[in-house]
Amino acid sequence: MTTSTNPAPATTPVLDANGVIMRFGGLTAVNNVSLQVNAGEIVGLIGPNGAGKTTFFNCLTGLYVPTEGTVSYKDKVLPPRSHLVTQAGIARTFQNIRLFANMTVLENVLVGRHTRTKEGLWSALLRGPGFKKAERESHEAAMELLEFTGLAHKRDHLARNLPYGEQRKLEIARALASQPGLLLLDEPTAGMNPQETQAAQELVFAIRDQGIAVLVIEHDMRFIFNLCDRVAVLVRGEKLVEGTPDVVQADERVVAAYLGTPFEGAPGDEEVAEVRAAEAKAADGATSTTSKPRTEEEGDTE
Amino acid sequence: MTTQTTTETQAPATPKAPKALSYATLGGAVLSFASTFLAWTWTAEFPGNLTVDGYPGGLQLLTLTGALLTAVLVLGGLGIPGLRWATPGGKYASVRLMALATFATTWFTVIAIAVELGGLVNLEPGAWLAAVATALTVALSFALPREAEPTGTSGWATFAAFFKAPAPAAAKELPSWAEILLIAVAFGIGLLAFTYGIGTEGAEDFLGFLLLIGFGVAALNKSGLSRRLTGLTVKHKNVTVTAAFVSAFAFPFTQTSDAYTSVGTNILIFATVALGLNIVVGLAGLLDLGYVAFLGVGAYTAALVSGSPNSPFDVHVPFWAAVLLGALASLIFGVIIGAPTLRLHGDYLAIVTLGFGEIFRIGMQNLDGTSGPDITNGPNGIPNIPDLEMFGFNFGESHTVLGVELGRFSNYYLLMLLVTIVVVLVFRRSDQSRIGRAWVAIREDETAARAMGINAFRLKLLAFALGATLAGLAGTVQAHVTYTVTPAQYKFVESMPPNSAFLLAAVILGGMGTVSGPLIGAALLYLIPAKLQFMADYQLLLFGIALVLLMRFRPEGLVADRRKQLEFKETGQLDTPKGDIGLSKAGV
Ligand SMILES: Nc1ncnc2c1ncn2[C@@H]1O[C@H](COP(=O)(O)OP(=O)(O)OP(=O)(O)O)[C@@H](O)[C@H]1O
Ligand SMILES: [Mg+2]
C-alpha cells in the first residue's frame, strides 16, 4: 500500500456500505451492515456458513437490490445495477466459479474489458483504424493480465478445461481486466491445496500493490489473518466485530461464535461438528459423552 | 498435433495390413469401377441412363466416384508415392467407410431398379457385377486391420473400433500458392457436388447422392483429409471466403436453364435468413421461434412500395430505398418485439417469440378491409410485384453474360448472393469483436456477464434487432423473387422452408455460431424435401426423427463451432496449426 502508483492516500474510503439490509421474505440475510474499505487496503470478511457474506457481496455489486441501505464507491452512491457497478470500478469473483465456460481463456479476459472499451456494432462492422487499435490494445492488456496470473500459456484453452485452481486465477484475471479500484473475492482459495493457497496469497498482495483495494471472503483463517489489514466478522447477517487481525483473533465473541471450537475454521468442519453435536444430543440420555460441551456451544450459535 | 478426441485416439503404431489384402481390396474397387461401364438395366424407364455398355450414366456415376475414391484411399494406405497425401490419418477406417459409401449407393440403385421395374429380371449382368464387387470390397475392407483397440468387449465397442482412426500428423508446409490452389480445388469439387445434387432428376438419384456424400464425408474425415483442409482454410481465411463466394458466383454459369437456379435462389434466401437467426440463437443464445416474421416484414414492406397494382400505396420507390425501408421496418418491429420479451429467459422467450411470430402473420391476414384497414389484402396477399430494374438491367429478362445466358432466377440468384455476402460479413465481423464476445458471454452465463460490466438487456436487444434487420433485408429481395407475398408464407412450421421451425433447424443442424453451418444446413433442409416429394406426407415426421438422431449423435451440428467442438469432444487442446485462429485475433 506504500506504492507510488497508489491513486489515493491510504485513508480515503473506496467503498462505503452504509446500513445495508437484505431480506428474503422473513429471512434477514444481511442486517444493517456498514463497512468501509480504504484505498490500498486488504479487508477480510469472515463468518460461519450462511452468515450472509455472499449475500452482502451481491448487495455491493448490484446483483441484489438491498432492501435498505446504500453503497457508495469513491463518494458516489452506486445504482443497484450490476454492470454499472462494474463500470464504476468494483469487480468481483464468484464463490462457485462462473467463467464463460465455452470461451477461451483469452476471450474470458477480453470480456472483462467490456466496460473499458467503447467500440460498438458500427465500429465492429466497419473495422476502421480505431477498432483495430482498440482490439490490439485489448489483446495486449489481456495478455498482460494472463502473464500476471500465470495463465499466458493457456490462452487458447477453453475455460472449462482448466484445472480448478487455474479457473479461480482466471476469474481474478477477468475481474482485473475491468480495471477496478476495488476487487471483491468470494472464497478465492476454496478447494485449493496449500501451495496454491500460498500462491493466491501472493497474487492478492501483488494486486494490492497495483493500487487496487481488496475485500475478500474466506474460511481459511491463516490465509485471512496473514493477508488482511482489517477483518470484519459477520454472524447471522450482523457485523459482530471489526478490527485488525490481532483484535479479531482475540475477541471472545468471535471465538465463541466462530473460532473457539475444537475444530479449525475450514468450511466443512463446522457442519461436521454440528452433526456430531446432534448425534451427541441424541445419545445424551444414555451416557454423558465427551462431545457434550460442544453441544452447548453449538446451541449458542444456532 | 497433440489433440486427442473421443473418436480419434492416437494409436501407438497402426498395424500394417498384409499387402495382398490391400491389393485384393483394390481389386474389388477396380471391379466396382469397371461395372459402371456396363448396362445395369434394359429399359430407360428407370431415371438416368443405365442401359448402355461403354460409359456410365445416372446413378452409375456415383458408384464410379465411390469406387475411384476407395481405390485412391487404398493406394494411399499402401504408401504408393504420389498418393500418400490421401490418408494422412486413418488408412483403413477411411477405406472401410468409402467402401461402404460405394456399397450403399450401388445396392440402393440395384434394389431401386428391381423394385421400381418389378423384379430382379430387370437387372442386367452389369448390375449383378456391381452389387457383388461392392459387397466384396466392403468385406475385404473389414478384413483390414483395426487402427484402435476396442474400448470394451461389447459387440458395439468391437464394431466401433473398426471406424476409429488416428488423427493426422502435422502437415508439411507447402508453398502458399500450392495451399491456395488446394483450397480452390476443394471448392471446385464442392461446387461440382452441389451442382450434381441440385440437378439430380429423380428422388432415386438424390437419395443415392445423399448416401454417397454421407458416408464419403465420414470417410474423408477418417482419412484426415478434412482436417488437413480445415487447417488450410484456417490459415488462408480470406482466400477461403473468396473461394467460397467465387464458387457460389460460378453456379448460375454452370446451369443451362433456370430450373435449378430458382432452387439455388430459394436456398440462398433460406440460408441467409438462417445465418441472421444464427446471430440471435448461436451467438447471443436467444431462442427465437418467430424469426420468419422479420423476413415477412421486409417482404411486405418491399411489396407495398414496389409499385404493385395491388398495393394500396401508389408508390414505386427505387430498389435501394425499398431495401432500406424493409430493413428499417424489420429493425423497428424487432425492437418493438424485443424490448418487452427479452426480459424473459429460455423457454419463456421461445414461447413469447412464437406468439409474436403468429401475431404478425394473423395481423397481415386481418388487414384486409373487413377486420381492419385494407393494407395487405388479407390472405390473398400482394400479388403482381414487378421485377426489379436497376441501371436499365431488368431482372425479369434473360441476359447473356460471358457467353452464358442468365435467366430471371440467375439474376435474382446473383443479387441474393450479394445480400448473403453482406450478412456473412456482418456475422463474422460482429462475432469477432467486443460486441460478439459480449453476446457469447451472455449466452454462457448472463449473471457473470452482467457482473463483468455488460449491459445484458441492451446487447440482447442489439442482437435481436440486428437479426431482424438482416432478415428484413433478405425479405425485400424475396418479395420480388416470388412475385407475391402472402401471410401463409410466414408460418411457424410448414413442409417447405423458410419457416421459423426450419430456420431454427438449419441453424442447429448446420452448427450454431458458425457461418458455414447454417448455409449447409439450409441447403440440405431445402433440397431434401424438394427432391423427395414422394415422402411429402411424412416430411415433418422424418424431420423430427432426423433432429432427434442428430442431437443424439452429433449435438454440435454438422459444422462444429471451434468452441463447441472442444465442448462436446472434451478435448483440452486446440487442433489448429498454430493454436490461434481468427476467433481470438482482431482485425481479420
Ligand atoms: N436468493 C436468496 N433467496 C433466499 N434466501 C437466500 C438467497 N440468497 C441467500 N439466501 C440465504 O441467506 C443466507 C446467507 O447466505 P450466504 O450465501 O450469503 O451465506 P455465506 O455467508 O456466503 O455462506 P458460505 O460461507 O456458506 O458461503 C442463507 O441462509 C441463505 O440461504
Ligand atoms: Mg458464500
JSON list of N, CA and C in Angstrom, two decimals, chain B residues 187-224:
[
{"chain": "B", "resi": 187, "resn": "PHE", "atom": "N", "xyz": [-12.94, -26.24, -53.26]},
{"chain": "B", "resi": 187, "resn": "PHE", "atom": "CA", "xyz": [-14.21, -25.56, -53.51]},
{"chain": "B", "resi": 187, "resn": "PHE", "atom": "C", "xyz": [-14.77, -25.91, -54.88]},
{"chain": "B", "resi": 188, "resn": "GLY", "atom": "N", "xyz": [-13.86, -26.13, -55.85]},
{"chain": "B", "resi": 188, "resn": "GLY", "atom": "CA", "xyz": [-14.32, -26.59, -57.15]},
{"chain": "B", "resi": 188, "resn": "GLY", "atom": "C", "xyz": [-15.08, -27.90, -57.02]},
{"chain": "B", "resi": 189, "resn": "ILE", "atom": "N", "xyz": [-14.51, -28.82, -56.25]},
{"chain": "B", "resi": 189, "resn": "ILE", "atom": "CA", "xyz": [-15.16, -30.12, -56.04]},
{"chain": "B", "resi": 189, "resn": "ILE", "atom": "C", "xyz": [-16.48, -29.91, -55.30]},
{"chain": "B", "resi": 190, "resn": "GLY", "atom": "N", "xyz": [-16.47, -29.01, -54.34]},
{"chain": "B", "resi": 190, "resn": "GLY", "atom": "CA", "xyz": [-17.70, -28.71, -53.60]},
{"chain": "B", "resi": 190, "resn": "GLY", "atom": "C", "xyz": [-18.79, -28.21, -54.53]},
{"chain": "B", "resi": 191, "resn": "LEU", "atom": "N", "xyz": [-18.41, -27.28, -55.41]},
{"chain": "B", "resi": 191, "resn": "LEU", "atom": "CA", "xyz": [-19.39, -26.74, -56.36]},
{"chain": "B", "resi": 191, "resn": "LEU", "atom": "C", "xyz": [-19.94, -27.84, -57.26]},
{"chain": "B", "resi": 192, "resn": "LEU", "atom": "N", "xyz": [-19.01, -28.72, -57.67]},
{"chain": "B", "resi": 192, "resn": "LEU", "atom": "CA", "xyz": [-19.40, -29.83, -58.53]},
{"chain": "B", "resi": 192, "resn": "LEU", "atom": "C", "xyz": [-20.43, -30.71, -57.83]},
{"chain": "B", "resi": 193, "resn": "ALA", "atom": "N", "xyz": [-20.14, -31.04, -56.56]},
{"chain": "B", "resi": 193, "resn": "ALA", "atom": "CA", "xyz": [-21.05, -31.89, -55.79]},
{"chain": "B", "resi": 193, "resn": "ALA", "atom": "C", "xyz": [-22.40, -31.20, -55.62]},
{"chain": "B", "resi": 194, "resn": "PHE", "atom": "N", "xyz": [-22.37, -29.90, -55.31]},
{"chain": "B", "resi": 194, "resn": "PHE", "atom": "CA", "xyz": [-23.62, -29.17, -55.11]},
{"chain": "B", "resi": 194, "resn": "PHE", "atom": "C", "xyz": [-24.42, -29.12, -56.40]},
{"chain": "B", "resi": 195, "resn": "THR", "atom": "N", "xyz": [-23.73, -28.82, -57.51]},
{"chain": "B", "resi": 195, "resn": "THR", "atom": "CA", "xyz": [-24.41, -28.75, -58.80]},
{"chain": "B", "resi": 195, "resn": "THR", "atom": "C", "xyz": [-25.04, -30.10, -59.14]},
{"chain": "B", "resi": 196, "resn": "TYR", "atom": "N", "xyz": [-24.28, -31.18, -58.83]},
{"chain": "B", "resi": 196, "resn": "TYR", "atom": "CA", "xyz": [-24.83, -32.50, -59.11]},
{"chain": "B", "resi": 196, "resn": "TYR", "atom": "C", "xyz": [-26.06, -32.75, -58.25]},
{"chain": "B", "resi": 197, "resn": "GLY", "atom": "N", "xyz": [-25.95, -32.42, -56.97]},
{"chain": "B", "resi": 197, "resn": "GLY", "atom": "CA", "xyz": [-27.06, -32.68, -56.05]},
{"chain": "B", "resi": 197, "resn": "GLY", "atom": "C", "xyz": [-28.31, -31.92, -56.44]},
{"chain": "B", "resi": 198, "resn": "ILE", "atom": "N", "xyz": [-28.12, -30.65, -56.77]},
{"chain": "B", "resi": 198, "resn": "ILE", "atom": "CA", "xyz": [-29.27, -29.81, -57.09]},
{"chain": "B", "resi": 198, "resn": "ILE", "atom": "C", "xyz": [-29.88, -30.24, -58.42]},
{"chain": "B", "resi": 199, "resn": "GLY", "atom": "N", "xyz": [-29.03, -30.82, -59.29]},
{"chain": "B", "resi": 199, "resn": "GLY", "atom": "CA", "xyz": [-29.50, -31.18, -60.62]},
{"chain": "B", "resi": 199, "resn": "GLY", "atom": "C", "xyz": [-30.00, -32.60, -60.73]},
{"chain": "B", "resi": 200, "resn": "THR", "atom": "N", "xyz": [-29.97, -33.36, -59.64]},
{"chain": "B", "resi": 200, "resn": "THR", "atom": "CA", "xyz": [-30.45, -34.73, -59.73]},
{"chain": "B", "resi": 200, "resn": "THR", "atom": "C", "xyz": [-31.91, -34.73, -60.17]},
{"chain": "B", "resi": 201, "resn": "GLU", "atom": "N", "xyz": [-32.23, -35.70, -61.05]},
{"chain": "B", "resi": 201, "resn": "GLU", "atom": "CA", "xyz": [-33.57, -35.65, -61.65]},
{"chain": "B", "resi": 201, "resn": "GLU", "atom": "C", "xyz": [-34.62, -36.26, -60.74]},
{"chain": "B", "resi": 202, "resn": "GLY", "atom": "N", "xyz": [-34.42, -37.49, -60.35]},
{"chain": "B", "resi": 202, "resn": "GLY", "atom": "CA", "xyz": [-35.46, -38.13, -59.55]},
{"chain": "B", "resi": 202, "resn": "GLY", "atom": "C", "xyz": [-35.05, -38.24, -58.10]},
{"chain": "B", "resi": 203, "resn": "ALA", "atom": "N", "xyz": [-35.99, -38.71, -57.30]},
{"chain": "B", "resi": 203, "resn": "ALA", "atom": "CA", "xyz": [-35.70, -38.95, -55.90]},
{"chain": "B", "resi": 203, "resn": "ALA", "atom": "C", "xyz": [-34.59, -39.99, -55.76]},
{"chain": "B", "resi": 204, "resn": "GLU", "atom": "N", "xyz": [-34.56, -40.97, -56.72]},
{"chain": "B", "resi": 204, "resn": "GLU", "atom": "CA", "xyz": [-33.55, -42.04, -56.65]},
{"chain": "B", "resi": 204, "resn": "GLU", "atom": "C", "xyz": [-32.15, -41.45, -56.72]},
{"chain": "B", "resi": 205, "resn": "ASP", "atom": "N", "xyz": [-31.94, -40.61, -57.74]},
{"chain": "B", "resi": 205, "resn": "ASP", "atom": "CA", "xyz": [-30.63, -40.01, -57.91]},
{"chain": "B", "resi": 205, "resn": "ASP", "atom": "C", "xyz": [-30.22, -39.25, -56.66]},
{"chain": "B", "resi": 206, "resn": "PHE", "atom": "N", "xyz": [-31.19, -38.53, -56.10]},
{"chain": "B", "resi": 206, "resn": "PHE", "atom": "CA", "xyz": [-30.85, -37.68, -54.96]},
{"chain": "B", "resi": 206, "resn": "PHE", "atom": "C", "xyz": [-30.51, -38.52, -53.73]},
{"chain": "B", "resi": 207, "resn": "LEU", "atom": "N", "xyz": [-31.29, -39.58, -53.52]},
{"chain": "B", "resi": 207, "resn": "LEU", "atom": "CA", "xyz": [-31.01, -40.44, -52.36]},
{"chain": "B", "resi": 207, "resn": "LEU", "atom": "C", "xyz": [-29.65, -41.12, -52.50]},
{"chain": "B", "resi": 208, "resn": "GLY", "atom": "N", "xyz": [-29.37, -41.61, -53.71]},
{"chain": "B", "resi": 208, "resn": "GLY", "atom": "CA", "xyz": [-28.06, -42.22, -53.95]},
{"chain": "B", "resi": 208, "resn": "GLY", "atom": "C", "xyz": [-26.95, -41.22, -53.67]},
{"chain": "B", "resi": 209, "resn": "PHE", "atom": "N", "xyz": [-27.19, -40.00, -54.10]},
{"chain": "B", "resi": 209, "resn": "PHE", "atom": "CA", "xyz": [-26.23, -38.93, -53.89]},
{"chain": "B", "resi": 209, "resn": "PHE", "atom": "C", "xyz": [-26.02, -38.67, -52.39]},
{"chain": "B", "resi": 210, "resn": "LEU", "atom": "N", "xyz": [-27.13, -38.62, -51.65]},
{"chain": "B", "resi": 210, "resn": "LEU", "atom": "CA", "xyz": [-27.02, -38.38, -50.21]},
{"chain": "B", "resi": 210, "resn": "LEU", "atom": "C", "xyz": [-26.24, -39.49, -49.52]},
{"chain": "B", "resi": 211, "resn": "LEU", "atom": "N", "xyz": [-26.50, -40.74, -49.94]},
{"chain": "B", "resi": 211, "resn": "LEU", "atom": "CA", "xyz": [-25.79, -41.87, -49.34]},
{"chain": "B", "resi": 211, "resn": "LEU", "atom": "C", "xyz": [-24.29, -41.75, -49.58]},
{"chain": "B", "resi": 212, "resn": "LEU", "atom": "N", "xyz": [-23.95, -41.48, -50.84]},
{"chain": "B", "resi": 212, "resn": "LEU", "atom": "CA", "xyz": [-22.52, -41.38, -51.15]},
{"chain": "B", "resi": 212, "resn": "LEU", "atom": "C", "xyz": [-21.87, -40.24, -50.38]},
{"chain": "B", "resi": 213, "resn": "ILE", "atom": "N", "xyz": [-22.56, -39.09, -50.36]},
{"chain": "B", "resi": 213, "resn": "ILE", "atom": "CA", "xyz": [-22.00, -37.92, -49.68]},
{"chain": "B", "resi": 213, "resn": "ILE", "atom": "C", "xyz": [-21.86, -38.20, -48.18]},
{"chain": "B", "resi": 214, "resn": "GLY", "atom": "N", "xyz": [-22.91, -38.78, -47.61]},
{"chain": "B", "resi": 214, "resn": "GLY", "atom": "CA", "xyz": [-22.89, -39.03, -46.16]},
{"chain": "B", "resi": 214, "resn": "GLY", "atom": "C", "xyz": [-21.72, -39.90, -45.75]},
{"chain": "B", "resi": 215, "resn": "PHE", "atom": "N", "xyz": [-21.63, -41.08, -46.34]},
{"chain": "B", "resi": 215, "resn": "PHE", "atom": "CA", "xyz": [-20.53, -41.99, -45.99]},
{"chain": "B", "resi": 215, "resn": "PHE", "atom": "C", "xyz": [-19.20, -41.42, -46.47]},
{"chain": "B", "resi": 216, "resn": "GLY", "atom": "N", "xyz": [-19.23, -40.81, -47.63]},
{"chain": "B", "resi": 216, "resn": "GLY", "atom": "CA", "xyz": [-17.99, -40.29, -48.22]},
{"chain": "B", "resi": 216, "resn": "GLY", "atom": "C", "xyz": [-17.35, -39.23, -47.34]},
{"chain": "B", "resi": 217, "resn": "VAL", "atom": "N", "xyz": [-18.18, -38.32, -46.83]},
{"chain": "B", "resi": 217, "resn": "VAL", "atom": "CA", "xyz": [-17.62, -37.27, -45.97]},
{"chain": "B", "resi": 217, "resn": "VAL", "atom": "C", "xyz": [-17.05, -37.89, -44.70]},
{"chain": "B", "resi": 218, "resn": "ALA", "atom": "N", "xyz": [-17.76, -38.91, -44.19]},
{"chain": "B", "resi": 218, "resn": "ALA", "atom": "CA", "xyz": [-17.23, -39.59, -43.00]},
{"chain": "B", "resi": 218, "resn": "ALA", "atom": "C", "xyz": [-15.88, -40.22, -43.32]},
{"chain": "B", "resi": 219, "resn": "ALA", "atom": "N", "xyz": [-15.78, -40.82, -44.51]},
{"chain": "B", "resi": 219, "resn": "ALA", "atom": "CA", "xyz": [-14.51, -41.45, -44.90]},
{"chain": "B", "resi": 219, "resn": "ALA", "atom": "C", "xyz": [-13.39, -40.41, -44.98]},
{"chain": "B", "resi": 220, "resn": "LEU", "atom": "N", "xyz": [-13.70, -39.25, -45.56]},
{"chain": "B", "resi": 220, "resn": "LEU", "atom": "CA", "xyz": [-12.67, -38.22, -45.69]},
{"chain": "B", "resi": 220, "resn": "LEU", "atom": "C", "xyz": [-12.29, -37.67, -44.32]},
{"chain": "B", "resi": 221, "resn": "ASN", "atom": "N", "xyz": [-13.26, -37.64, -43.40]},
{"chain": "B", "resi": 221, "resn": "ASN", "atom": "CA", "xyz": [-12.92, -37.23, -42.03]},
{"chain": "B", "resi": 221, "resn": "ASN", "atom": "C", "xyz": [-11.92, -38.20, -41.43]},
{"chain": "B", "resi": 222, "resn": "LYS", "atom": "N", "xyz": [-12.19, -39.51, -41.61]},
{"chain": "B", "resi": 222, "resn": "LYS", "atom": "CA", "xyz": [-11.32, -40.51, -41.01]},
{"chain": "B", "resi": 222, "resn": "LYS", "atom": "C", "xyz": [-9.95, -40.50, -41.65]},
{"chain": "B", "resi": 223, "resn": "SER", "atom": "N", "xyz": [-9.91, -40.25, -42.96]},
{"chain": "B", "resi": 223, "resn": "SER", "atom": "CA", "xyz": [-8.62, -40.28, -43.63]},
{"chain": "B", "resi": 223, "resn": "SER", "atom": "C", "xyz": [-7.74, -39.10, -43.20]},
{"chain": "B", "resi": 224, "resn": "GLY", "atom": "N", "xyz": [-8.36, -38.12, -42.53]},
{"chain": "B", "resi": 224, "resn": "GLY", "atom": "CA", "xyz": [-7.57, -36.98, -42.09]},
{"chain": "B", "resi": 224, "resn": "GLY", "atom": "C", "xyz": [-7.53, -35.86, -43.11]}
]
